């Protein structure tokens, strides 16, 4: 069987590294539903390793987020202080940690980890409605949208690496340009009038909502923050990231990047490493390996062709670099990907 070669990771219509990363790490909606909770309520979610095979068997990783529409509560992660949330907040659990969402701190959850796994099984198999009602029947009530997304973590996902274990984002107070609000309204409207293809639409909306949450987080980052998203926002480093993502196979050198960025080599290297956490050439190699990993997993291209696609003239040099970063050879990576499908 011939496998269609996936598109090369390259920003189009101008450099857009965020879209490039989201496309290349295969962001995909897995589960999406609305919780209508009455006091007291609480749910305990196990580590994603326990349920990723239920929601998306082929996904390397699952990210969850919750948009609080009404009420308030507490979010807890092991070894992290409990976080209070209220209507207008968005919570993102990006790293697969076990967590709990509770109407009151230190409250025993109504659904423990085992019950949550059963719930995921029933929800993923289509046995449950879009709106889930839970809790003890008292006041106050809380409502929140829950989204679960699959994506790749290996060999390199720069977006997830920059997000904290528990991210809390506040929706803008103004209704002007509130794309997130419109996406949520569209999702709820779609759920209230079930039609053929509705689940597919809701999952695509779950992806769009997550992207908008990331964009809002990017806009609110303090100026002193470091990380990949902070690098995107920096005028110089953002330009360099755009160049690397637009032409990942180009034979880049630090000299050329510095010249195009209008900085000295030393200044660019120091600023890039401070914000991104990698030297520019190291970042390029990591991103090339992410592109290569996807090509190996999803296409029938020979290793030599993949090497050329990501900027290596020699498949031997590519194979050495791939094994050094990923831990296995390109052939073994491909075999493992085929076996998991």
PDB file of N, CA and C in Angstrom, residues 233-284:
ATOM      1  N   UNK A 233       7.339  35.933  20.887  1.00  0.00           N
ATOM      2  CA  UNK A 233       6.894  37.318  21.061  1.00  0.00           C
ATOM      3  C   UNK A 233       8.031  38.315  20.901  1.00  0.00           C
ATOM      4  N   UNK A 234       9.265  37.859  21.105  1.00  0.00           N
ATOM      5  CA  UNK A 234      10.417  38.754  20.983  1.00  0.00           C
ATOM      6  C   UNK A 234      10.625  39.125  19.515  1.00  0.00           C
ATOM      7  N   UNK A 235      10.745  40.410  19.178  1.00  0.00           N
ATOM      8  CA  UNK A 235      10.847  40.802  17.768  1.00  0.00           C
ATOM      9  C   UNK A 235      11.992  40.131  17.022  1.00  0.00           C
ATOM     10  N   UNK A 236      13.152  40.015  17.640  1.00  0.00           N
ATOM     11  CA  UNK A 236      14.311  39.436  16.956  1.00  0.00           C
ATOM     12  C   UNK A 236      14.253  37.924  16.953  1.00  0.00           C
ATOM     13  N   UNK A 237      14.062  37.317  18.120  1.00  0.00           N
ATOM     14  CA  UNK A 237      14.061  35.860  18.207  1.00  0.00           C
ATOM     15  C   UNK A 237      12.849  35.287  17.490  1.00  0.00           C
ATOM     16  N   UNK A 238      11.726  35.995  17.546  1.00  0.00           N
ATOM     17  CA  UNK A 238      10.566  35.553  16.786  1.00  0.00           C
ATOM     18  C   UNK A 238      10.846  35.519  15.296  1.00  0.00           C
ATOM     19  N   UNK A 239      11.591  36.506  14.810  1.00  0.00           N
ATOM     20  CA  UNK A 239      11.960  36.519  13.397  1.00  0.00           C
ATOM     21  C   UNK A 239      12.872  35.348  13.055  1.00  0.00           C
ATOM     22  N   UNK A 240      13.830  35.058  13.943  1.00  0.00           N
ATOM     23  CA  UNK A 240      14.735  33.939  13.702  1.00  0.00           C
ATOM     24  C   UNK A 240      13.973  32.618  13.719  1.00  0.00           C
ATOM     25  N   UNK A 241      13.082  32.434  14.683  1.00  0.00           N
ATOM     26  CA  UNK A 241      12.269  31.218  14.711  1.00  0.00           C
ATOM     27  C   UNK A 241      11.454  31.083  13.423  1.00  0.00           C
ATOM     28  N   UNK A 242      10.912  32.191  12.966  1.00  0.00           N
ATOM     29  CA  UNK A 242      10.157  32.154  11.718  1.00  0.00           C
ATOM     30  C   UNK A 242      11.002  31.700  10.549  1.00  0.00           C
ATOM     31  N   UNK A 243      12.242  32.179  10.471  1.00  0.00           N
ATOM     32  CA  UNK A 243      13.120  31.763   9.375  1.00  0.00           C
ATOM     33  C   UNK A 243      13.430  30.272   9.455  1.00  0.00           C
ATOM     34  N   UNK A 244      13.725  29.777  10.658  1.00  0.00           N
ATOM     35  CA  UNK A 244      14.056  28.366  10.814  1.00  0.00           C
ATOM     36  C   UNK A 244      12.871  27.475  10.468  1.00  0.00           C
ATOM     37  N   UNK A 245      11.675  27.895  10.843  1.00  0.00           N
ATOM     38  CA  UNK A 245      10.491  27.085  10.558  1.00  0.00           C
ATOM     39  C   UNK A 245      10.054  27.197   9.105  1.00  0.00           C
ATOM     40  N   UNK A 246      10.317  28.336   8.501  1.00  0.00           N
ATOM     41  CA  UNK A 246       9.912  28.504   7.101  1.00  0.00           C
ATOM     42  C   UNK A 246      10.792  27.689   6.164  1.00  0.00           C
ATOM     43  N   UNK A 247      12.068  27.556   6.503  1.00  0.00           N
ATOM     44  CA  UNK A 247      12.992  26.809   5.654  1.00  0.00           C
ATOM     45  C   UNK A 247      13.861  25.890   6.518  1.00  0.00           C
ATOM     46  N   UNK A 248      13.280  24.836   7.084  1.00  0.00           N
ATOM     47  CA  UNK A 248      14.055  23.983   7.988  1.00  0.00           C
ATOM     48  C   UNK A 248      15.194  23.242   7.310  1.00  0.00           C
ATOM     49  N   UNK A 249      15.110  23.017   5.993  1.00  0.00           N
ATOM     50  CA  UNK A 249      16.164  22.287   5.289  1.00  0.00           C
ATOM     51  C   UNK A 249      17.277  23.194   4.766  1.00  0.00           C
ATOM     52  N   UNK A 250      17.125  24.486   4.913  1.00  0.00           N
ATOM     53  CA  UNK A 250      18.153  25.424   4.454  1.00  0.00           C
ATOM     54  C   UNK A 250      19.440  25.210   5.263  1.00  0.00           C
ATOM     55  N   UNK A 251      20.612  25.329   4.634  1.00  0.00           N
ATOM     56  CA  UNK A 251      21.881  25.141   5.363  1.00  0.00           C
ATOM     57  C   UNK A 251      22.227  26.348   6.235  1.00  0.00           C
ATOM     58  N   UNK A 252      21.424  26.544   7.265  1.00  0.00           N
ATOM     59  CA  UNK A 252      21.597  27.706   8.118  1.00  0.00           C
ATOM     60  C   UNK A 252      22.926  27.672   8.864  1.00  0.00           C
ATOM     61  N   UNK A 253      23.460  28.851   9.078  1.00  0.00           N
ATOM     62  CA  UNK A 253      24.614  29.025   9.958  1.00  0.00           C
ATOM     63  C   UNK A 253      24.276  30.154  10.927  1.00  0.00           C
ATOM     64  N   UNK A 254      24.983  30.188  12.026  1.00  0.00           N
ATOM     65  CA  UNK A 254      24.762  31.264  12.990  1.00  0.00           C
ATOM     66  C   UNK A 254      25.079  32.611  12.364  1.00  0.00           C
ATOM     67  N   UNK A 255      26.096  32.648  11.490  1.00  0.00           N
ATOM     68  CA  UNK A 255      26.455  33.896  10.809  1.00  0.00           C
ATOM     69  C   UNK A 255      25.287  34.419   9.979  1.00  0.00           C
ATOM     70  N   UNK A 256      24.651  33.538   9.210  1.00  0.00           N
ATOM     71  CA  UNK A 256      23.564  33.978   8.348  1.00  0.00           C
ATOM     72  C   UNK A 256      22.358  34.425   9.169  1.00  0.00           C
ATOM     73  N   UNK A 257      22.021  33.670  10.212  1.00  0.00           N
ATOM     74  CA  UNK A 257      20.904  34.059  11.064  1.00  0.00           C
ATOM     75  C   UNK A 257      21.151  35.424  11.702  1.00  0.00           C
ATOM     76  N   UNK A 258      22.380  35.627  12.193  1.00  0.00           N
ATOM     77  CA  UNK A 258      22.716  36.898  12.833  1.00  0.00           C
ATOM     78  C   UNK A 258      22.638  38.050  11.840  1.00  0.00           C
ATOM     79  N   UNK A 259      23.118  37.802  10.634  1.00  0.00           N
ATOM     80  CA  UNK A 259      23.096  38.859   9.615  1.00  0.00           C
ATOM     81  C   UNK A 259      21.657  39.241   9.283  1.00  0.00           C
ATOM     82  N   UNK A 260      20.797  38.240   9.086  1.00  0.00           N
ATOM     83  CA  UNK A 260      19.406  38.527   8.747  1.00  0.00           C
ATOM     84  C   UNK A 260      18.655  39.162   9.917  1.00  0.00           C
ATOM     85  N   UNK A 261      19.061  38.816  11.130  1.00  0.00           N
ATOM     86  CA  UNK A 261      18.397  39.369  12.305  1.00  0.00           C
ATOM     87  C   UNK A 261      18.934  40.739  12.685  1.00  0.00           C
ATOM     88  N   UNK A 262      20.057  41.139  12.090  1.00  0.00           N
ATOM     89  CA  UNK A 262      20.644  42.432  12.402  1.00  0.00           C
ATOM     90  C   UNK A 262      21.313  42.472  13.758  1.00  0.00           C
ATOM     91  N   UNK A 263      21.918  41.349  14.155  1.00  0.00           N
ATOM     92  CA  UNK A 263      22.605  41.271  15.437  1.00  0.00           C
ATOM     93  C   UNK A 263      23.973  40.623  15.228  1.00  0.00           C
ATOM     94  N   UNK A 264      24.823  40.752  16.217  1.00  0.00           N
ATOM     95  CA  UNK A 264      26.087  40.031  16.178  1.00  0.00           C
ATOM     96  C   UNK A 264      25.834  38.561  16.503  1.00  0.00           C
ATOM     97  N   UNK A 265      26.760  37.698  16.125  1.00  0.00           N
ATOM     98  CA  UNK A 265      26.628  36.275  16.407  1.00  0.00           C
ATOM     99  C   UNK A 265      26.493  36.038  17.905  1.00  0.00           C
ATOM    100  N   UNK A 266      27.350  36.691  18.678  1.00  0.00           N
ATOM    101  CA  UNK A 266      27.352  36.468  20.123  1.00  0.00           C
ATOM    102  C   UNK A 266      26.047  36.933  20.765  1.00  0.00           C
ATOM    103  N   UNK A 267      25.571  38.103  20.328  1.00  0.00           N
ATOM    104  CA  UNK A 267      24.346  38.643  20.913  1.00  0.00           C
ATOM    105  C   UNK A 267      23.146  37.773  20.565  1.00  0.00           C
ATOM    106  N   UNK A 268      23.073  37.309  19.313  1.00  0.00           N
ATOM    107  CA  UNK A 268      21.961  36.451  18.907  1.00  0.00           C
ATOM    108  C   UNK A 268      22.003  35.129  19.670  1.00  0.00           C
ATOM    109  N   UNK A 269      23.174  34.516  19.732  1.00  0.00           N
ATOM    110  CA  UNK A 269      23.299  33.230  20.421  1.00  0.00           C
ATOM    111  C   UNK A 269      22.883  33.346  21.874  1.00  0.00           C
ATOM    112  N   UNK A 270      23.317  34.425  22.535  1.00  0.00           N
ATOM    113  CA  UNK A 270      22.995  34.601  23.953  1.00  0.00           C
ATOM    114  C   UNK A 270      21.505  34.847  24.157  1.00  0.00           C
ATOM    115  N   UNK A 271      20.908  35.699  23.323  1.00  0.00           N
ATOM    116  CA  UNK A 271      19.486  36.023  23.481  1.00  0.00           C
ATOM    117  C   UNK A 271      18.616  34.819  23.144  1.00  0.00           C
ATOM    118  N   UNK A 272      18.963  34.103  22.096  1.00  0.00           N
ATOM    119  CA  UNK A 272      18.197  32.924  21.693  1.00  0.00           C
ATOM    120  C   UNK A 272      18.236  31.874  22.801  1.00  0.00           C
ATOM    121  N   UNK A 273      19.429  31.596  23.319  1.00  0.00           N
ATOM    122  CA  UNK A 273      19.576  30.583  24.363  1.00  0.00           C
ATOM    123  C   UNK A 273      18.845  31.002  25.639  1.00  0.00           C
ATOM    124  N   UNK A 274      18.873  32.293  25.963  1.00  0.00           N
ATOM    125  CA  UNK A 274      18.205  32.775  27.173  1.00  0.00           C
ATOM    126  C   UNK A 274      16.695  32.566  27.085  1.00  0.00           C
ATOM    127  N   UNK A 275      16.107  32.865  25.932  1.00  0.00           N
ATOM    128  CA  UNK A 275      14.665  32.774  25.786  1.00  0.00           C
ATOM    129  C   UNK A 275      14.193  31.351  25.470  1.00  0.00           C
ATOM    130  N   UNK A 276      14.878  30.678  24.582  1.00  0.00           N
ATOM    131  CA  UNK A 276      14.419  29.387  24.072  1.00  0.00           C
ATOM    132  C   UNK A 276      14.955  28.216  24.886  1.00  0.00           C
ATOM    133  N   UNK A 277      16.135  28.391  25.470  1.00  0.00           N
ATOM    134  CA  UNK A 277      16.738  27.300  26.224  1.00  0.00           C
ATOM    135  C   UNK A 277      17.630  26.410  25.412  1.00  0.00           C
ATOM    136  N   UNK A 278      17.795  26.716  24.132  1.00  0.00           N
ATOM    137  CA  UNK A 278      18.690  25.987  23.231  1.00  0.00           C
ATOM    138  C   UNK A 278      19.449  26.997  22.383  1.00  0.00           C
ATOM    139  N   UNK A 279      20.644  26.622  21.960  1.00  0.00           N
ATOM    140  CA  UNK A 279      21.351  27.430  20.974  1.00  0.00           C
ATOM    141  C   UNK A 279      20.609  27.351  19.643  1.00  0.00           C
ATOM    142  N   UNK A 280      20.739  28.355  18.767  1.00  0.00           N
ATOM    143  CA  UNK A 280      19.981  28.341  17.506  1.00  0.00           C
ATOM    144  C   UNK A 280      20.194  27.084  16.676  1.00  0.00           C
ATOM    145  N   UNK A 281      21.448  26.635  16.521  1.00  0.00           N
ATOM    146  CA  UNK A 281      21.696  25.452  15.709  1.00  0.00           C
ATOM    147  C   UNK A 281      21.185  24.186  16.382  1.00  0.00           C
ATOM    148  N   UNK A 282      21.225  24.166  17.702  1.00  0.00           N
ATOM    149  CA  UNK A 282      20.678  23.020  18.429  1.00  0.00           C
ATOM    150  C   UNK A 282      19.164  22.957  18.253  1.00  0.00           C
ATOM    151  N   UNK A 283      18.511  24.115  18.332  1.00  0.00           N
ATOM    152  CA  UNK A 283      17.067  24.162  18.117  1.00  0.00           C
ATOM    153  C   UNK A 283      16.719  23.667  16.717  1.00  0.00           C
ATOM    154  N   UNK A 284      17.475  24.119  15.724  1.00  0.00           N
ATOM    155  CA  UNK A 284      17.211  23.698  14.348  1.00  0.00           C
ATOM    156  C   UNK A 284      17.324  22.178  14.225  1.00  0.00           C
TER     157      UNK A 284
END
